[in-house]
mmCIF file with all atom_site columns, C-alpha atoms in Angstrom:
data_model
loop_
_atom_site.group_PDB
_atom_site.id
_atom_site.type_symbol
_atom_site.label_atom_id
_atom_site.label_alt_id
_atom_site.label_comp_id
_atom_site.label_asym_id
_atom_site.label_entity_id
_atom_site.label_seq_id
_atom_site.pdbx_PDB_ins_code
_atom_site.Cartn_x
_atom_site.Cartn_y
_atom_site.Cartn_z
_atom_site.occupancy
_atom_site.B_iso_or_equiv
_atom_site.pdbx_formal_charge
_atom_site.auth_seq_id
_atom_site.auth_comp_id
_atom_site.auth_asym_id
_atom_site.auth_atom_id
_atom_site.pdbx_PDB_model_num
ATOM 1   C CA . MET A 1 1   ? 54.778 134.119 124.537 1.00 35.00 ? 8   MET A CA 1
ATOM 2   C CA . LYS A 1 2   ? 57.098 132.398 126.972 1.00 37.00 ? 9   LYS A CA 1
ATOM 3   C CA . ALA A 1 3   ? 60.110 134.210 125.517 1.00 38.00 ? 10  ALA A CA 1
ATOM 4   C CA . THR A 1 4   ? 58.358 137.560 125.888 1.00 35.00 ? 11  THR A CA 1
ATOM 5   C CA . ALA A 1 5   ? 57.478 136.782 129.490 1.00 37.00 ? 12  ALA A CA 1
ATOM 6   C CA . LYS A 1 6   ? 61.120 136.070 130.265 1.00 37.00 ? 13  LYS A CA 1
ATOM 7   C CA . ARG A 1 7   ? 62.284 139.352 128.677 1.00 34.00 ? 14  ARG A CA 1
ATOM 8   C CA . THR A 1 8   ? 59.803 141.450 130.669 1.00 37.00 ? 15  THR A CA 1
ATOM 9   C CA . LEU A 1 9   ? 60.650 140.080 134.137 1.00 37.00 ? 16  LEU A CA 1
ATOM 10  C CA . THR A 1 10  ? 61.084 142.767 136.784 1.00 38.00 ? 17  THR A CA 1
ATOM 11  C CA . PRO A 1 11  ? 64.532 142.922 138.462 1.00 41.00 ? 18  PRO A CA 1
ATOM 12  C CA . ARG A 1 12  ? 63.162 141.261 141.610 1.00 39.00 ? 19  ARG A CA 1
ATOM 13  C CA . ALA A 1 13  ? 61.433 138.529 139.606 1.00 41.00 ? 20  ALA A CA 1
ATOM 14  C CA . ALA A 1 14  ? 64.632 137.966 137.646 1.00 41.00 ? 21  ALA A CA 1
ATOM 15  C CA . VAL A 1 15  ? 66.587 137.485 140.883 1.00 37.00 ? 22  VAL A CA 1
ATOM 16  C CA . LEU A 1 16  ? 64.020 135.013 142.205 1.00 38.00 ? 23  LEU A CA 1
ATOM 17  C CA . ALA A 1 17  ? 63.960 133.123 138.923 1.00 41.00 ? 24  ALA A CA 1
ATOM 18  C CA . THR A 1 18  ? 67.763 132.893 138.906 1.00 40.00 ? 25  THR A CA 1
ATOM 19  C CA . ALA A 1 19  ? 67.804 131.613 142.486 1.00 39.00 ? 26  ALA A CA 1
ATOM 20  C CA . ALA A 1 20  ? 65.215 128.981 141.626 1.00 39.00 ? 27  ALA A CA 1
ATOM 21  C CA . ALA A 1 21  ? 67.256 127.877 138.634 1.00 39.00 ? 28  ALA A CA 1
ATOM 22  C CA . VAL A 1 22  ? 70.413 127.570 140.752 1.00 37.00 ? 29  VAL A CA 1
ATOM 23  C CA . ALA A 1 23  ? 68.510 125.549 143.353 1.00 39.00 ? 30  ALA A CA 1
ATOM 24  C CA . LEU A 1 24  ? 67.186 123.249 140.654 1.00 37.00 ? 31  LEU A CA 1
ATOM 25  C CA . ILE A 1 25  ? 70.656 122.712 139.188 1.00 38.00 ? 32  ILE A CA 1
ATOM 26  C CA . GLY A 1 26  ? 72.104 122.120 142.656 1.00 41.00 ? 33  GLY A CA 1
ATOM 27  C CA . SER A 1 27  ? 69.495 119.491 143.367 1.00 38.00 ? 34  SER A CA 1
ATOM 28  C CA . THR A 1 28  ? 70.139 117.592 140.128 1.00 37.00 ? 35  THR A CA 1
ATOM 29  C CA . GLY A 1 29  ? 72.600 115.231 141.815 1.00 37.00 ? 36  GLY A CA 1
ATOM 30  C CA . ALA A 1 30  ? 70.083 114.331 144.496 1.00 33.00 ? 37  ALA A CA 1
ATOM 31  C CA . ALA A 1 31  ? 67.383 113.818 141.888 1.00 32.00 ? 38  ALA A CA 1
ATOM 32  C CA . THR A 1 32  ? 69.707 111.531 139.969 1.00 30.00 ? 39  THR A CA 1
ATOM 33  C CA . ALA A 1 33  ? 70.711 109.619 143.076 1.00 32.00 ? 40  ALA A CA 1
ATOM 34  C CA . PHE A 1 34  ? 67.094 108.924 143.937 1.00 31.00 ? 41  PHE A CA 1
ATOM 35  C CA . ALA A 1 35  ? 65.924 108.368 140.371 1.00 37.00 ? 42  ALA A CA 1
ATOM 36  C CA . ASP A 1 36  ? 65.406 104.681 141.044 1.00 47.00 ? 43  ASP A CA 1
ATOM 37  C CA . ASP A 1 37  ? 62.772 105.502 143.675 1.00 50.00 ? 44  ASP A CA 1
ATOM 38  C CA . ASP A 1 38  ? 60.602 106.972 140.919 1.00 56.00 ? 45  ASP A CA 1
ATOM 39  C CA . ALA A 1 39  ? 61.441 104.342 138.301 1.00 64.00 ? 46  ALA A CA 1
ATOM 40  C CA . PRO A 1 40  ? 58.989 101.550 137.504 1.00 74.00 ? 47  PRO A CA 1
ATOM 41  C CA . ALA A 1 41  ? 59.086 98.750  140.050 1.00 79.00 ? 48  ALA A CA 1
ATOM 42  C CA . PRO A 1 42  ? 61.017 95.684  138.868 1.00 87.00 ? 49  PRO A CA 1
ATOM 43  C CA . HIS A 1 43  ? 58.749 93.036  137.416 1.00 91.00 ? 50  HIS A CA 1
ATOM 44  C CA . SER A 1 44  ? 59.917 89.539  138.276 1.00 94.00 ? 51  SER A CA 1
ATOM 45  C CA . SER A 1 45  ? 58.585 86.173  137.156 1.00 96.00 ? 52  SER A CA 1
ATOM 46  C CA . VAL A 1 46  ? 57.246 85.557  140.690 1.00 95.00 ? 53  VAL A CA 1
ATOM 47  C CA . GLN A 1 47  ? 54.776 87.831  142.500 1.00 93.00 ? 54  GLN A CA 1
ATOM 48  C CA . LEU A 1 48  ? 53.519 87.481  146.045 1.00 92.00 ? 55  LEU A CA 1
ATOM 49  C CA . PRO A 1 49  ? 49.732 87.533  146.445 1.00 91.00 ? 56  PRO A CA 1
ATOM 50  C CA . GLN A 1 50  ? 48.352 90.841  147.693 1.00 88.00 ? 57  GLN A CA 1
ATOM 51  C CA . ASN A 1 51  ? 47.581 89.426  151.150 1.00 88.00 ? 58  ASN A CA 1
ATOM 52  C CA . GLN A 1 52  ? 51.223 88.360  151.651 1.00 89.00 ? 59  GLN A CA 1
ATOM 53  C CA . ARG A 1 53  ? 52.989 91.583  150.692 1.00 87.00 ? 60  ARG A CA 1
ATOM 54  C CA . HIS A 1 54  ? 52.668 93.391  154.011 1.00 84.00 ? 61  HIS A CA 1
ATOM 55  C CA . LEU A 1 55  ? 52.873 90.614  156.576 1.00 84.00 ? 62  LEU A CA 1
ATOM 56  C CA . ASP A 1 56  ? 54.975 90.865  159.724 1.00 82.00 ? 63  ASP A CA 1
ATOM 57  C CA . ASP A 1 57  ? 58.647 90.026  159.281 1.00 84.00 ? 64  ASP A CA 1
ATOM 58  C CA . THR A 1 58  ? 58.687 86.288  159.962 1.00 89.00 ? 65  THR A CA 1
ATOM 59  C CA . ALA A 1 59  ? 55.384 85.548  158.219 1.00 92.00 ? 66  ALA A CA 1
ATOM 60  C CA . LYS A 1 60  ? 56.568 87.539  155.211 1.00 90.00 ? 67  LYS A CA 1
ATOM 61  C CA . ASP A 1 61  ? 59.905 85.712  155.153 1.00 92.00 ? 68  ASP A CA 1
ATOM 62  C CA . ARG A 1 62  ? 58.065 82.400  155.207 1.00 94.00 ? 69  ARG A CA 1
ATOM 63  C CA . ALA A 1 63  ? 55.939 83.402  152.226 1.00 94.00 ? 70  ALA A CA 1
ATOM 64  C CA . GLN A 1 64  ? 58.933 84.764  150.325 1.00 95.00 ? 71  GLN A CA 1
ATOM 65  C CA . ALA A 1 65  ? 61.153 81.745  151.016 1.00 95.00 ? 72  ALA A CA 1
ATOM 66  C CA . LYS A 1 66  ? 58.368 79.429  149.881 1.00 95.00 ? 73  LYS A CA 1
ATOM 67  C CA . ALA A 1 67  ? 57.909 81.322  146.593 1.00 96.00 ? 74  ALA A CA 1
ATOM 68  C CA . ASP A 1 68  ? 61.636 81.876  145.954 1.00 97.00 ? 75  ASP A CA 1
ATOM 69  C CA . LYS A 1 69  ? 63.283 79.724  143.263 1.00 97.00 ? 76  LYS A CA 1
ATOM 70  C CA . ILE A 1 70  ? 66.807 81.175  143.528 1.00 96.00 ? 77  ILE A CA 1
ATOM 71  C CA . SER A 1 71  ? 69.046 80.702  146.581 1.00 96.00 ? 78  SER A CA 1
ATOM 72  C CA . GLN A 1 72  ? 71.090 83.556  147.985 1.00 97.00 ? 79  GLN A CA 1
ATOM 73  C CA . SER A 1 73  ? 74.203 81.868  146.611 1.00 96.00 ? 80  SER A CA 1
ATOM 74  C CA . GLU A 1 74  ? 72.751 81.682  143.090 1.00 98.00 ? 81  GLU A CA 1
ATOM 75  C CA . ALA A 1 75  ? 71.512 85.272  143.284 1.00 98.00 ? 82  ALA A CA 1
ATOM 76  C CA . THR A 1 76  ? 74.948 86.441  144.390 1.00 98.00 ? 83  THR A CA 1
ATOM 77  C CA . THR A 1 77  ? 76.633 84.552  141.563 1.00 98.00 ? 84  THR A CA 1
ATOM 78  C CA . LYS A 1 78  ? 74.283 86.153  139.025 1.00 98.00 ? 85  LYS A CA 1
ATOM 79  C CA . ALA A 1 79  ? 74.984 89.603  140.469 1.00 98.00 ? 86  ALA A CA 1
ATOM 80  C CA . LEU A 1 80  ? 78.743 89.086  140.326 1.00 98.00 ? 87  LEU A CA 1
ATOM 81  C CA . LYS A 1 81  ? 78.504 88.087  136.672 1.00 98.00 ? 88  LYS A CA 1
ATOM 82  C CA . ALA A 1 82  ? 76.647 91.318  135.982 1.00 98.00 ? 89  ALA A CA 1
ATOM 83  C CA . VAL A 1 83  ? 79.090 93.417  138.021 1.00 98.00 ? 90  VAL A CA 1
ATOM 84  C CA . PRO A 1 84  ? 82.437 91.732  138.800 1.00 98.00 ? 91  PRO A CA 1
ATOM 85  C CA . GLY A 1 85  ? 83.657 92.516  142.300 1.00 97.00 ? 92  GLY A CA 1
ATOM 86  C CA . THR A 1 86  ? 82.851 91.463  145.871 1.00 97.00 ? 93  THR A CA 1
ATOM 87  C CA . ALA A 1 87  ? 79.355 90.937  147.263 1.00 97.00 ? 94  ALA A CA 1
ATOM 88  C CA . THR A 1 88  ? 78.725 92.771  150.535 1.00 97.00 ? 95  THR A CA 1
ATOM 89  C CA . SER A 1 89  ? 75.013 92.145  151.076 1.00 97.00 ? 96  SER A CA 1
ATOM 90  C CA . ALA A 1 90  ? 71.938 90.440  149.686 1.00 98.00 ? 97  ALA A CA 1
ATOM 91  C CA . GLU A 1 91  ? 68.287 90.389  150.692 1.00 97.00 ? 98  GLU A CA 1
ATOM 92  C CA . LEU A 1 92  ? 65.219 88.517  149.521 1.00 97.00 ? 99  LEU A CA 1
ATOM 93  C CA . ASP A 1 93  ? 62.392 91.016  149.286 1.00 95.00 ? 100 ASP A CA 1
ATOM 94  C CA . ASN A 1 94  ? 59.351 92.008  147.286 1.00 91.00 ? 101 ASN A CA 1
ATOM 95  C CA . ALA A 1 95  ? 58.652 95.233  145.436 1.00 84.00 ? 102 ALA A CA 1
ATOM 96  C CA . ASP A 1 96  ? 55.827 96.933  147.324 1.00 76.00 ? 103 ASP A CA 1
ATOM 97  C CA . ARG A 1 97  ? 54.215 98.321  144.192 1.00 78.00 ? 104 ARG A CA 1
ATOM 98  C CA . ASN A 1 98  ? 53.634 95.027  142.398 1.00 88.00 ? 105 ASN A CA 1
ATOM 99  C CA . GLY A 1 99  ? 54.720 92.249  144.767 1.00 92.00 ? 106 GLY A CA 1
ATOM 100 C CA . SER A 1 100 ? 57.554 91.068  142.510 1.00 95.00 ? 107 SER A CA 1
ATOM 101 C CA . LEU A 1 101 ? 59.885 88.769  144.419 1.00 97.00 ? 108 LEU A CA 1
ATOM 102 C CA . ILE A 1 102 ? 63.502 89.825  144.011 1.00 97.00 ? 109 ILE A CA 1
ATOM 103 C CA . TRP A 1 103 ? 66.997 89.454  145.422 1.00 98.00 ? 110 TRP A CA 1
ATOM 104 C CA . GLU A 1 104 ? 68.694 92.792  146.012 1.00 97.00 ? 111 GLU A CA 1
ATOM 105 C CA . VAL A 1 105 ? 72.467 92.320  145.958 1.00 98.00 ? 112 VAL A CA 1
ATOM 106 C CA . ASP A 1 106 ? 75.122 94.935  146.758 1.00 97.00 ? 113 ASP A CA 1
ATOM 107 C CA . VAL A 1 107 ? 78.515 94.576  145.104 1.00 97.00 ? 114 VAL A CA 1
ATOM 108 C CA . LEU A 1 108 ? 81.680 96.636  145.486 1.00 96.00 ? 115 LEU A CA 1
ATOM 109 C CA . GLY A 1 109 ? 82.802 96.527  141.874 1.00 96.00 ? 116 GLY A CA 1
ATOM 110 C CA . LYS A 1 110 ? 86.312 96.345  140.524 1.00 95.00 ? 117 LYS A CA 1
ATOM 111 C CA . ASP A 1 111 ? 85.772 100.006 139.663 1.00 94.00 ? 118 ASP A CA 1
ATOM 112 C CA . HIS A 1 112 ? 85.767 100.671 143.450 1.00 93.00 ? 119 HIS A CA 1
ATOM 113 C CA . LYS A 1 113 ? 82.134 101.776 143.377 1.00 94.00 ? 120 LYS A CA 1
ATOM 114 C CA . ASN A 1 114 ? 79.094 100.325 145.123 1.00 95.00 ? 121 ASN A CA 1
ATOM 115 C CA . HIS A 1 115 ? 76.532 98.747  142.801 1.00 96.00 ? 122 HIS A CA 1
ATOM 116 C CA . ASP A 1 116 ? 72.947 97.649  143.471 1.00 96.00 ? 123 ASP A CA 1
ATOM 117 C CA . ILE A 1 117 ? 71.820 94.653  141.414 1.00 97.00 ? 124 ILE A CA 1
ATOM 118 C CA . THR A 1 118 ? 68.245 93.368  141.327 1.00 97.00 ? 125 THR A CA 1
ATOM 119 C CA . ILE A 1 119 ? 67.813 89.673  140.530 1.00 98.00 ? 126 ILE A CA 1
ATOM 120 C CA . ASP A 1 120 ? 64.561 87.938  139.584 1.00 98.00 ? 127 ASP A CA 1
ATOM 121 C CA . ALA A 1 121 ? 63.899 85.429  142.395 1.00 98.00 ? 128 ALA A CA 1
ATOM 122 C CA . GLY A 1 122 ? 62.059 83.190  139.962 1.00 97.00 ? 129 GLY A CA 1
ATOM 123 C CA . ASN A 1 123 ? 64.532 82.726  137.123 1.00 97.00 ? 130 ASN A CA 1
ATOM 124 C CA . GLY A 1 124 ? 67.737 84.483  138.187 1.00 97.00 ? 131 GLY A CA 1
ATOM 125 C CA . LYS A 1 125 ? 67.656 87.153  135.487 1.00 97.00 ? 132 LYS A CA 1
ATOM 126 C CA . VAL A 1 126 ? 69.165 90.570  136.163 1.00 98.00 ? 133 VAL A CA 1
ATOM 127 C CA . LEU A 1 127 ? 66.262 93.032  136.306 1.00 97.00 ? 134 LEU A CA 1
ATOM 128 C CA . ASN A 1 128 ? 68.207 96.171  137.150 1.00 96.00 ? 135 ASN A CA 1
ATOM 129 C CA . LYS A 1 129 ? 71.652 97.412  138.105 1.00 95.00 ? 136 LYS A CA 1
ATOM 130 C CA . HIS A 1 130 ? 72.950 100.847 138.969 1.00 93.00 ? 137 HIS A CA 1
ATOM 131 C CA . THR A 1 131 ? 75.771 102.594 140.768 1.00 93.00 ? 138 THR A CA 1
ATOM 132 C CA . ASP A 1 132 ? 74.851 103.601 144.292 1.00 84.00 ? 139 ASP A CA 1
ATOM 133 C CA . ARG A 1 133 ? 75.953 107.213 144.673 1.00 76.00 ? 140 ARG A CA 1
ATOM 134 C CA . ASP A 1 134 ? 74.708 107.507 148.246 1.00 68.00 ? 141 ASP A CA 1
ATOM 135 C CA . ASP A 1 135 ? 76.910 104.885 149.884 1.00 62.00 ? 142 ASP A CA 1
ATOM 136 C CA . ASP A 1 136 ? 80.465 105.493 151.036 1.00 82.00 ? 143 ASP A CA 1
ATOM 137 C CA . ALA A 1 137 ? 82.626 103.192 148.925 1.00 90.00 ? 144 ALA A CA 1
ATOM 138 C CA . ALA A 1 138 ? 85.650 103.985 151.109 1.00 91.00 ? 145 ALA A CA 1
ATOM 139 C CA . GLU A 1 139 ? 83.816 102.590 154.134 1.00 92.00 ? 146 GLU A CA 1
ATOM 140 C CA . THR A 1 140 ? 82.918 99.450  152.199 1.00 93.00 ? 147 THR A CA 1
ATOM 141 C CA . GLN A 1 141 ? 86.535 99.023  151.138 1.00 94.00 ? 148 GLN A CA 1
ATOM 142 C CA . ALA A 1 142 ? 87.658 99.313  154.769 1.00 94.00 ? 149 ALA A CA 1
ATOM 143 C CA . GLN A 1 143 ? 85.156 96.642  155.805 1.00 95.00 ? 150 GLN A CA 1
ATOM 144 C CA . LEU A 1 144 ? 86.320 94.304  153.047 1.00 96.00 ? 151 LEU A CA 1
ATOM 145 C CA . LYS A 1 145 ? 89.933 94.844  154.072 1.00 96.00 ? 152 LYS A CA 1
ATOM 146 C CA . ALA A 1 146 ? 89.045 93.663  157.591 1.00 96.00 ? 153 ALA A CA 1
ATOM 147 C CA . ASP A 1 147 ? 86.987 90.726  156.304 1.00 97.00 ? 154 ASP A CA 1
ATOM 148 C CA . LYS A 1 148 ? 88.788 87.369  156.156 1.00 97.00 ? 155 LYS A CA 1
ATOM 149 C CA . THR A 1 149 ? 85.681 85.207  155.852 1.00 97.00 ? 156 THR A CA 1
ATOM 150 C CA . GLY A 1 150 ? 83.626 86.206  152.816 1.00 96.00 ? 157 GLY A CA 1
ATOM 151 C CA . HIS A 1 151 ? 79.898 85.794  152.328 1.00 95.00 ? 158 HIS A CA 1
ATOM 152 C CA . ASP A 1 152 ? 80.116 82.139  151.233 1.00 96.00 ? 159 ASP A CA 1
ATOM 153 C CA . LYS A 1 153 ? 81.835 80.929  154.398 1.00 97.00 ? 160 LYS A CA 1
ATOM 154 C CA . ALA A 1 154 ? 79.815 83.290  156.573 1.00 98.00 ? 161 ALA A CA 1
ATOM 155 C CA . THR A 1 155 ? 76.464 82.031  155.301 1.00 98.00 ? 162 THR A CA 1
ATOM 156 C CA . ALA A 1 156 ? 77.656 78.409  155.490 1.00 97.00 ? 163 ALA A CA 1
ATOM 157 C CA . LYS A 1 157 ? 78.683 78.919  159.112 1.00 97.00 ? 164 LYS A CA 1
ATOM 158 C CA . ALA A 1 158 ? 75.328 80.538  159.875 1.00 98.00 ? 165 ALA A CA 1
ATOM 159 C CA . LEU A 1 159 ? 73.468 77.554  158.401 1.00 98.00 ? 166 LEU A CA 1
ATOM 160 C CA . LYS A 1 160 ? 75.510 75.172  160.538 1.00 97.00 ? 167 LYS A CA 1
ATOM 161 C CA . THR A 1 161 ? 74.463 77.176  163.566 1.00 97.00 ? 168 THR A CA 1
ATOM 162 C CA . VAL A 1 162 ? 70.808 77.377  162.506 1.00 98.00 ? 169 VAL A CA 1
ATOM 163 C CA . PRO A 1 163 ? 69.726 75.026  159.685 1.00 98.00 ? 170 PRO A CA 1
ATOM 164 C CA . GLY A 1 164 ? 67.263 76.666  157.353 1.00 97.00 ? 171 GLY A CA 1
ATOM 165 C CA . THR A 1 165 ? 67.240 79.247  154.552 1.00 97.00 ? 172 THR A CA 1
ATOM 166 C CA . VAL A 1 166 ? 69.325 82.418  154.348 1.00 98.00 ? 173 VAL A CA 1
ATOM 167 C CA . THR A 1 167 ? 67.046 85.348  153.563 1.00 97.00 ? 174 THR A CA 1
ATOM 168 C CA . ALA A 1 168 ? 69.641 88.117  153.947 1.00 97.00 ? 175 ALA A CA 1
ATOM 169 C CA . TYR A 1 169 ? 73.297 88.754  154.692 1.00 98.00 ? 176 TYR A CA 1
ATOM 170 C CA . SER A 1 170 ? 75.302 91.923  155.143 1.00 98.00 ? 177 SER A CA 1
ATOM 171 C CA . LEU A 1 171 ? 78.870 92.989  155.901 1.00 98.00 ? 178 LEU A CA 1
ATOM 172 C CA . ASP A 1 172 ? 78.623 95.714  158.521 1.00 96.00 ? 179 ASP A CA 1
ATOM 173 C CA . ASP A 1 173 ? 80.165 97.389  161.559 1.00 94.00 ? 180 ASP A CA 1
ATOM 174 C CA . ASN A 1 174 ? 79.439 96.088  165.031 1.00 90.00 ? 181 ASN A CA 1
ATOM 175 C CA . ASP A 1 175 ? 77.618 98.847  166.920 1.00 82.00 ? 182 ASP A CA 1
ATOM 176 C CA . ARG A 1 176 ? 79.286 97.841  170.175 1.00 84.00 ? 183 ARG A CA 1
ATOM 177 C CA . ASP A 1 177 ? 82.976 97.896  169.295 1.00 87.00 ? 184 ASP A CA 1
ATOM 178 C CA . GLY A 1 178 ? 83.196 98.957  165.661 1.00 88.00 ? 185 GLY A CA 1
ATOM 179 C CA . SER A 1 179 ? 84.576 95.627  164.486 1.00 94.00 ? 186 SER A CA 1
ATOM 180 C CA . THR A 1 180 ? 83.575 94.267  161.094 1.00 97.00 ? 187 THR A CA 1
ATOM 181 C CA . VAL A 1 181 ? 80.918 91.555  161.208 1.00 98.00 ? 188 VAL A CA 1
ATOM 182 C CA . TRP A 1 182 ? 78.677 89.504  158.975 1.00 98.00 ? 189 TRP A CA 1
ATOM 183 C CA . GLU A 1 183 ? 75.005 89.819  159.932 1.00 98.00 ? 190 GLU A CA 1
ATOM 184 C CA . ILE A 1 184 ? 72.941 86.962  158.555 1.00 98.00 ? 191 ILE A CA 1
ATOM 185 C CA . ASP A 1 185 ? 69.193 86.325  158.688 1.00 97.00 ? 192 ASP A CA 1
ATOM 186 C CA . VAL A 1 186 ? 68.111 82.692  158.594 1.00 98.00 ? 193 VAL A CA 1
ATOM 187 C CA . LEU A 1 187 ? 64.560 81.415  158.409 1.00 97.00 ? 194 LEU A CA 1
ATOM 188 C CA . GLY A 1 188 ? 65.074 78.296  160.485 1.00 97.00 ? 195 GLY A CA 1
ATOM 189 C CA . LYS A 1 189 ? 63.450 74.934  160.057 1.00 96.00 ? 196 LYS A CA 1
ATOM 190 C CA . ASP A 1 190 ? 61.539 75.872  163.214 1.00 95.00 ? 197 ASP A CA 1
ATOM 191 C CA . HIS A 1 191 ? 59.777 78.552  161.048 1.00 93.00 ? 198 HIS A CA 1
ATOM 192 C CA . LYS A 1 192 ? 61.342 81.351  163.114 1.00 95.00 ? 199 LYS A CA 1
ATOM 193 C CA . ASN A 1 193 ? 63.655 84.169  162.076 1.00 96.00 ? 200 ASN A CA 1
ATOM 194 C CA . HIS A 1 194 ? 67.173 83.928  163.513 1.00 97.00 ? 201 HIS A CA 1
ATOM 195 C CA . ASP A 1 195 ? 69.684 86.782  163.543 1.00 97.00 ? 202 ASP A CA 1
ATOM 196 C CA . ILE A 1 196 ? 73.268 85.503  163.491 1.00 98.00 ? 203 ILE A CA 1
ATOM 197 C CA . THR A 1 197 ? 76.371 87.674  163.838 1.00 97.00 ? 204 THR A CA 1
ATOM 198 C CA . LEU A 1 198 ? 79.832 86.418  162.896 1.00 98.00 ? 205 LEU A CA 1
ATOM 199 C CA . ASP A 1 199 ? 83.199 88.059  163.378 1.00 97.00 ? 206 ASP A CA 1
ATOM 200 C CA . ALA A 1 200 ? 84.373 88.851  159.836 1.00 98.00 ? 207 ALA A CA 1
ATOM 201 C CA . ALA A 1 201 ? 88.033 88.362  160.723 1.00 97.00 ? 208 ALA A CA 1
ATOM 202 C CA . SER A 1 202 ? 87.798 84.972  162.444 1.00 97.00 ? 209 SER A CA 1
ATOM 203 C CA . GLY A 1 203 ? 84.488 83.649  161.149 1.00 96.00 ? 210 GLY A CA 1
ATOM 204 C CA . LYS A 1 204 ? 83.394 82.811  164.693 1.00 97.00 ? 211 LYS A CA 1
ATOM 205 C CA . VAL A 1 205 ? 79.755 83.176  165.703 1.00 97.00 ? 212 VAL A CA 1
ATOM 206 C CA . GLN A 1 206 ? 79.438 86.121  168.080 1.00 96.00 ? 213 GLN A CA 1
ATOM 207 C CA . SER A 1 207 ? 75.726 85.951  168.751 1.00 95.00 ? 214 SER A CA 1
ATOM 208 C CA . GLN A 1 208 ? 72.562 84.195  167.676 1.00 95.00 ? 215 GLN A CA 1
ATOM 209 C CA . HIS A 1 209 ? 68.996 84.936  168.696 1.00 95.00 ? 216 HIS A CA 1
ATOM 210 C CA . VAL A 1 210 ? 65.422 84.520  167.533 1.00 95.00 ? 217 VAL A CA 1
ATOM 211 C CA . ASP A 1 211 ? 63.859 87.669  166.140 1.00 86.00 ? 218 ASP A CA 1
ATOM 212 C CA . HIS A 1 212 ? 60.853 88.456  168.314 1.00 76.00 ? 219 HIS A CA 1
ATOM 213 C CA . ASP A 1 213 ? 60.114 91.828  166.706 1.00 63.00 ? 220 ASP A CA 1
ATOM 214 C CA . ASP A 1 214 ? 56.906 90.587  165.126 1.00 49.00 ? 221 ASP A CA 1
ATOM 215 C CA . GLN A 1 215 ? 53.911 88.787  166.551 1.00 46.00 ? 222 GLN A CA 1
ATOM 216 C CA . ASP A 1 216 ? 53.140 86.012  164.102 1.00 44.00 ? 223 ASP A CA 1
ATOM 217 C CA . ASP A 1 217 ? 53.125 82.953  166.344 1.00 43.00 ? 224 ASP A CA 1
ATOM 218 C CA . ASN A 1 218 ? 49.552 82.247  165.322 1.00 40.00 ? 225 ASN A CA 1
ATOM 219 C CA . ASP A 1 219 ? 50.299 82.586  161.618 1.00 42.00 ? 226 ASP A CA 1
ATOM 220 C CA . GLY A 1 220 ? 50.547 79.134  160.123 1.00 40.00 ? 227 GLY A CA 1
ATOM 221 C CA . ASP A 1 221 ? 50.441 79.930  156.421 1.00 40.00 ? 228 ASP A CA 1
ATOM 222 C CA . ASP A 1 222 ? 53.404 77.710  155.609 1.00 40.00 ? 229 ASP A CA 1
ATOM 223 C CA . ASP A 1 223 ? 52.918 75.001  158.245 1.00 38.00 ? 230 ASP A CA 1
#
């Protein structure tokens, strides 16, 4: 029946059907690029309780850091074993759909492509890895060329500035002057979120401030 229906299409219907088919084919790349958004959420060995999954930034970071069993350094090492290259960012986060606690690590591979690697924050296992088709690898390469510090030294310098736990780091462009910087988030021993920016070329701390974006001063879950 379907074959018959296709053979009896009117000329106008045939044109519309062809246009729809072309549009579908043209959108295949986008569908592929965003396939991970529709994929099952990663299931790690550690899940945040339901009441901790949507807290304000600092309160959420406290809960995540308390439940985390893998440091950013260990997560990065695991990611680099899965995809050899250079780490450009990492973030401790939880999957909204099931609360699984994960490290999301970005690596510019030796194949000159950007890769996203998901690490179980409980046992360090690789849960997922894929090539990121949306990011500009050329831009990442330019940032790495300007970087003389590396994530290890950058995070170590950040922790000297603010003792605590690194919850995220990222190699990025400075919005003010376009220079390459390391942006590092540290949950300090004062139970506050600190944003630290280092010059990627010299390793010097450019700025450091407490993140006041959320209102969680009365939240004492981890005190």
